[in-house]
mmCIF file of C-alpha atoms in Angstrom:
data_model
loop_
_atom_site.group_PDB
_atom_site.id
_atom_site.type_symbol
_atom_site.label_atom_id
_atom_site.label_comp_id
_atom_site.label_asym_id
_atom_site.label_seq_id
_atom_site.Cartn_x
_atom_site.Cartn_y
_atom_site.Cartn_z
ATOM 1 C CA MET A 1 86.903 88.778 107.096
ATOM 2 C CA GLY A 2 84.458 91.227 108.712
ATOM 3 C CA ARG A 3 87.137 93.195 110.571
ATOM 4 C CA GLN A 4 89.325 93.468 107.469
ATOM 5 C CA LEU A 5 86.376 94.665 105.380
ATOM 6 C CA LEU A 6 85.609 97.340 107.990
ATOM 7 C CA ALA A 7 89.301 98.356 108.037
ATOM 8 C CA ASN A 8 89.282 98.601 104.229
ATOM 9 C CA ILE A 9 86.183 100.822 104.269
ATOM 10 C CA ARG A 10 87.658 103.055 107.004
ATOM 11 C CA ASN A 11 90.861 103.329 104.927
ATOM 12 C CA LEU A 12 88.994 104.232 101.749
ATOM 13 C CA LEU A 13 86.985 106.904 103.575
ATOM 14 C CA GLY A 14 90.179 108.338 105.055
ATOM 15 C CA TYR A 15 89.391 107.593 108.713
ATOM 16 C CA SER A 16 92.336 105.334 109.493
ATOM 17 C CA THR A 17 95.226 103.339 108.104
ATOM 18 C CA PRO A 18 94.793 99.573 108.562
ATOM 19 C CA LYS A 19 97.545 97.897 110.564
ATOM 20 C CA VAL A 20 98.356 95.663 107.594
ATOM 21 C CA TYR A 21 99.529 98.704 105.561
ATOM 22 C CA LYS A 22 101.904 99.736 108.350
ATOM 23 C CA GLN A 23 103.185 96.159 108.534
ATOM 24 C CA ALA A 24 103.757 96.039 104.754
ATOM 25 C CA GLY A 25 105.979 99.121 104.886
ATOM 26 C CA ALA A 26 107.997 97.832 107.844
ATOM 27 C CA LEU A 27 108.395 94.376 106.292
ATOM 28 C CA ALA A 28 109.541 95.829 102.960
ATOM 29 C CA LEU A 29 112.244 97.852 104.730
ATOM 30 C CA GLN A 30 113.487 94.725 106.542
ATOM 31 C CA LEU A 31 113.432 92.590 103.401
ATOM 32 C CA LYS A 32 115.237 95.280 101.393
ATOM 33 C CA LYS A 33 118.084 95.260 103.938
ATOM 34 C CA GLN A 34 118.238 91.463 103.805
ATOM 35 C CA ALA A 35 118.206 91.458 99.995
ATOM 36 C CA ALA A 36 121.005 94.052 99.878
ATOM 37 C CA HIS A 37 123.035 91.961 102.341
ATOM 38 C CA GLU A 38 122.658 89.009 99.950
ATOM 39 C CA ASN A 39 123.423 91.196 96.911
ATOM 40 C CA LYS A 40 119.885 90.782 95.547
ATOM 41 C CA THR A 41 117.121 93.128 94.437
ATOM 42 C CA LEU A 42 113.711 93.178 96.086
ATOM 43 C CA ARG A 43 110.484 93.694 94.115
ATOM 44 C CA ALA A 44 106.882 93.786 95.330
ATOM 45 C CA VAL A 45 103.815 92.370 93.572
ATOM 46 C CA GLY A 46 100.191 92.271 94.685
ATOM 47 C CA HIS A 47 96.548 91.988 93.595
ATOM 48 C CA SER A 48 93.563 93.787 95.134
ATOM 49 C CA LEU A 49 94.407 94.489 98.800
ATOM 50 C CA GLY A 50 97.876 93.134 97.988
ATOM 51 C CA GLY A 51 98.173 95.836 95.321
ATOM 52 C CA GLY A 52 97.573 98.523 97.934
ATOM 53 C CA LEU A 53 100.108 96.842 100.203
ATOM 54 C CA THR A 54 102.547 96.776 97.275
ATOM 55 C CA ALA A 55 102.168 100.550 96.812
ATOM 56 C CA VAL A 56 102.904 101.206 100.495
ATOM 57 C CA ALA A 57 105.838 98.753 100.515
ATOM 58 C CA CYS A 58 107.366 100.417 97.437
ATOM 59 C CA ALA A 59 106.820 103.879 98.886
ATOM 60 C CA LYS A 60 108.447 103.060 102.224
ATOM 61 C CA ALA A 61 111.348 100.941 100.940
ATOM 62 C CA GLY A 62 112.007 102.687 97.619
ATOM 63 C CA ILE A 63 111.655 99.460 95.617
ATOM 64 C CA LYS A 64 109.950 98.734 92.301
ATOM 65 C CA GLY A 65 106.594 97.012 92.301
ATOM 66 C CA CYS A 66 103.707 95.859 90.188
ATOM 67 C CA ALA A 67 100.090 95.987 91.350
ATOM 68 C CA PHE A 68 97.058 94.387 89.724
ATOM 69 C CA SER A 69 93.505 95.686 90.364
ATOM 70 C CA SER A 70 94.951 97.558 93.311
ATOM 71 C CA ALA A 71 92.922 98.734 96.256
ATOM 72 C CA ALA A 72 93.075 102.511 96.592
ATOM 73 C CA LEU A 73 94.891 104.091 99.502
ATOM 74 C CA GLY A 74 92.784 106.340 101.683
ATOM 75 C CA ALA A 75 93.553 109.967 102.528
ATOM 76 C CA LYS A 76 94.853 109.043 106.000
ATOM 77 C CA THR A 77 97.197 106.433 104.525
ATOM 78 C CA MET A 78 98.459 108.945 101.946
ATOM 79 C CA LYS A 79 99.038 111.562 104.686
ATOM 80 C CA ARG A 80 101.253 109.071 106.528
ATOM 81 C CA LEU A 81 103.634 108.993 103.548
ATOM 82 C CA THR A 82 106.436 111.555 103.383
ATOM 83 C CA PRO A 83 106.870 113.588 100.177
ATOM 84 C CA GLU A 84 109.786 111.293 99.226
ATOM 85 C CA GLU A 85 107.658 108.189 99.825
ATOM 86 C CA LYS A 86 104.849 109.625 97.685
ATOM 87 C CA GLU A 87 107.384 110.182 94.886
ATOM 88 C CA ASN A 88 108.593 106.589 95.329
ATOM 89 C CA ALA A 89 105.044 105.286 94.929
ATOM 90 C CA LYS A 90 104.443 107.524 91.922
ATOM 91 C CA ASN A 91 107.652 106.520 90.141
ATOM 92 C CA LEU A 92 108.248 102.923 91.225
ATOM 93 C CA VAL A 93 104.797 101.295 91.059
ATOM 94 C CA SER A 94 103.129 100.043 87.871
ATOM 95 C CA ASN A 95 99.386 99.621 88.367
ATOM 96 C CA TYR A 96 97.523 97.384 85.924
ATOM 97 C CA LEU A 97 93.792 98.097 86.063
ATOM 98 C CA VAL A 98 91.075 96.326 84.087
ATOM 99 C CA GLU A 99 88.459 98.659 82.641
ATOM 100 C CA GLY A 100 85.154 97.997 84.355
ATOM 101 C CA ASP A 101 86.637 96.458 87.504
ATOM 102 C CA LEU A 102 84.380 97.689 90.300
ATOM 103 C CA LEU A 103 87.213 97.998 92.815
ATOM 104 C CA ASN A 104 89.429 100.493 91.086
ATOM 105 C CA ASN A 105 88.064 102.295 88.038
ATOM 106 C CA SER A 106 84.385 101.736 87.505
ATOM 107 C CA ARG A 107 82.264 104.696 86.490
ATOM 108 C CA PHE A 108 80.009 103.767 89.429
ATOM 109 C CA THR A 109 82.749 104.264 92.028
ATOM 110 C CA ASN A 110 84.542 107.306 90.636
ATOM 111 C CA ALA A 111 82.280 109.872 92.350
ATOM 112 C CA PHE A 112 82.535 108.004 95.658
ATOM 113 C CA ARG A 113 86.292 107.659 95.244
ATOM 114 C CA MET A 114 86.697 111.392 94.616
ATOM 115 C CA GLU A 115 84.611 112.129 97.701
ATOM 116 C CA ALA A 116 86.750 109.768 99.802
ATOM 117 C CA LYS A 117 89.953 111.305 98.380
ATOM 118 C CA ALA A 118 91.429 107.848 97.884
ATOM 119 C CA THR A 119 94.085 107.210 95.294
ATOM 120 C CA ILE A 120 95.939 104.506 93.454
ATOM 121 C CA PRO A 121 99.531 105.773 93.172
ATOM 122 C CA GLY A 122 101.922 104.846 90.405
ATOM 123 C CA ASN A 123 101.891 104.536 86.651
ATOM 124 C CA ARG A 124 98.412 103.374 85.638
ATOM 125 C CA VAL A 125 97.971 100.968 82.752
ATOM 126 C CA ILE A 126 94.294 100.509 81.851
ATOM 127 C CA ILE A 127 93.576 97.188 80.159
ATOM 128 C CA LYS A 128 90.483 96.849 78.002
ATOM 129 C CA PRO A 129 88.965 93.355 78.084
ATOM 130 C CA LYS A 130 88.509 91.551 74.786
ATOM 131 C CA PRO A 131 85.084 92.186 73.207
ATOM 132 C CA GLY A 132 82.511 89.818 74.662
ATOM 133 C CA GLU A 133 84.417 89.275 77.911
ATOM 134 C CA TYR A 134 83.284 90.519 81.284
ATOM 135 C CA LEU A 135 79.592 89.975 80.904
ATOM 136 C CA LYS A 136 79.646 88.865 84.530
ATOM 137 C CA PRO A 137 78.415 90.894 87.506
ATOM 138 C CA PHE A 138 80.797 93.600 88.724
ATOM 139 C CA LEU A 139 82.200 91.667 91.687
ATOM 140 C CA ALA A 140 83.048 88.692 89.484
ATOM 141 C CA ARG A 141 84.935 91.042 87.162
ATOM 142 C CA HIS A 142 87.371 91.854 89.944
ATOM 143 C CA SER A 143 87.816 88.191 90.844
ATOM 144 C CA ASP A 144 88.476 87.248 87.209
ATOM 145 C CA SER A 145 90.685 90.235 86.367
ATOM 146 C CA HIS A 146 93.750 87.986 86.423
ATOM 147 C CA LYS A 147 92.635 86.538 83.072
ATOM 148 C CA CYS A 148 93.126 89.945 81.411
ATOM 149 C CA TYR A 149 96.489 90.409 83.104
ATOM 150 C CA MET A 150 97.707 87.018 81.946
ATOM 151 C CA GLU A 151 96.884 87.931 78.333
ATOM 152 C CA VAL A 152 98.825 91.188 78.620
ATOM 153 C CA LEU A 153 101.793 89.535 80.321
ATOM 154 C CA LYS A 154 101.913 86.765 77.696
ATOM 155 C CA ALA A 155 101.899 89.382 74.916
ATOM 156 C CA GLN A 156 104.686 91.324 76.640
ATOM 157 C CA SER A 157 106.702 88.125 77.071
ATOM 158 C CA LYS A 158 106.449 87.388 73.334
ATOM 159 C CA GLU A 159 107.253 90.999 72.465
ATOM 160 C CA HIS A 160 110.432 90.877 74.579
ATOM 161 C CA ASN A 161 111.328 87.303 73.559
ATOM 162 C CA LEU A 162 110.750 86.034 77.077
ATOM 163 C CA SER A 163 109.533 82.539 77.761
ATOM 164 C CA SER A 164 105.935 82.399 78.946
ATOM 165 C CA GLU A 165 106.713 79.126 80.695
ATOM 166 C CA PRO A 166 107.954 79.246 84.275
ATOM 167 C CA PRO A 167 111.610 78.367 84.833
ATOM 168 C CA PRO A 168 112.192 74.630 85.488
ATOM 169 C CA GLU A 169 112.796 75.252 89.203
ATOM 170 C CA TYR A 170 109.171 76.434 89.542
ATOM 171 C CA LEU A 171 107.631 73.396 87.866
ATOM 172 C CA PRO A 172 106.259 70.566 90.034
#
């Protein structure tokens, strides 16, 4: 945990790109080839660090993805992306961010984030928690952000007449 935290901080400050981001891009390219061989479509989804990995995977492989409370990519990581890959990330990634989440859009981190030149690529969707929710400390807000996302996804499912229940093959 300590080494990954240090790698995340170095990434945010723009000093280096963590190995895991490089691996995510390479893996996405391999999986995209495999999916195409099987006549299937690959999508990427991630939360927190996984959201940052999703952005890199989508950028490198040119696939659609959805990120939740995504970790920002540092300046060094962004520099490693080609102009085409940056366009991929911008156009193919949907980023759902909960207002007040310390990791990605808190008023307390915006100045630091601007200084570090980090970014969260893609189409940003800011979700406002229901009144009375998120009275917890900032770090707990990030951990519980999935509750806000589930509400939004349930509403979208109803709006598009999609079942909110998982398909039978996913039930125990």
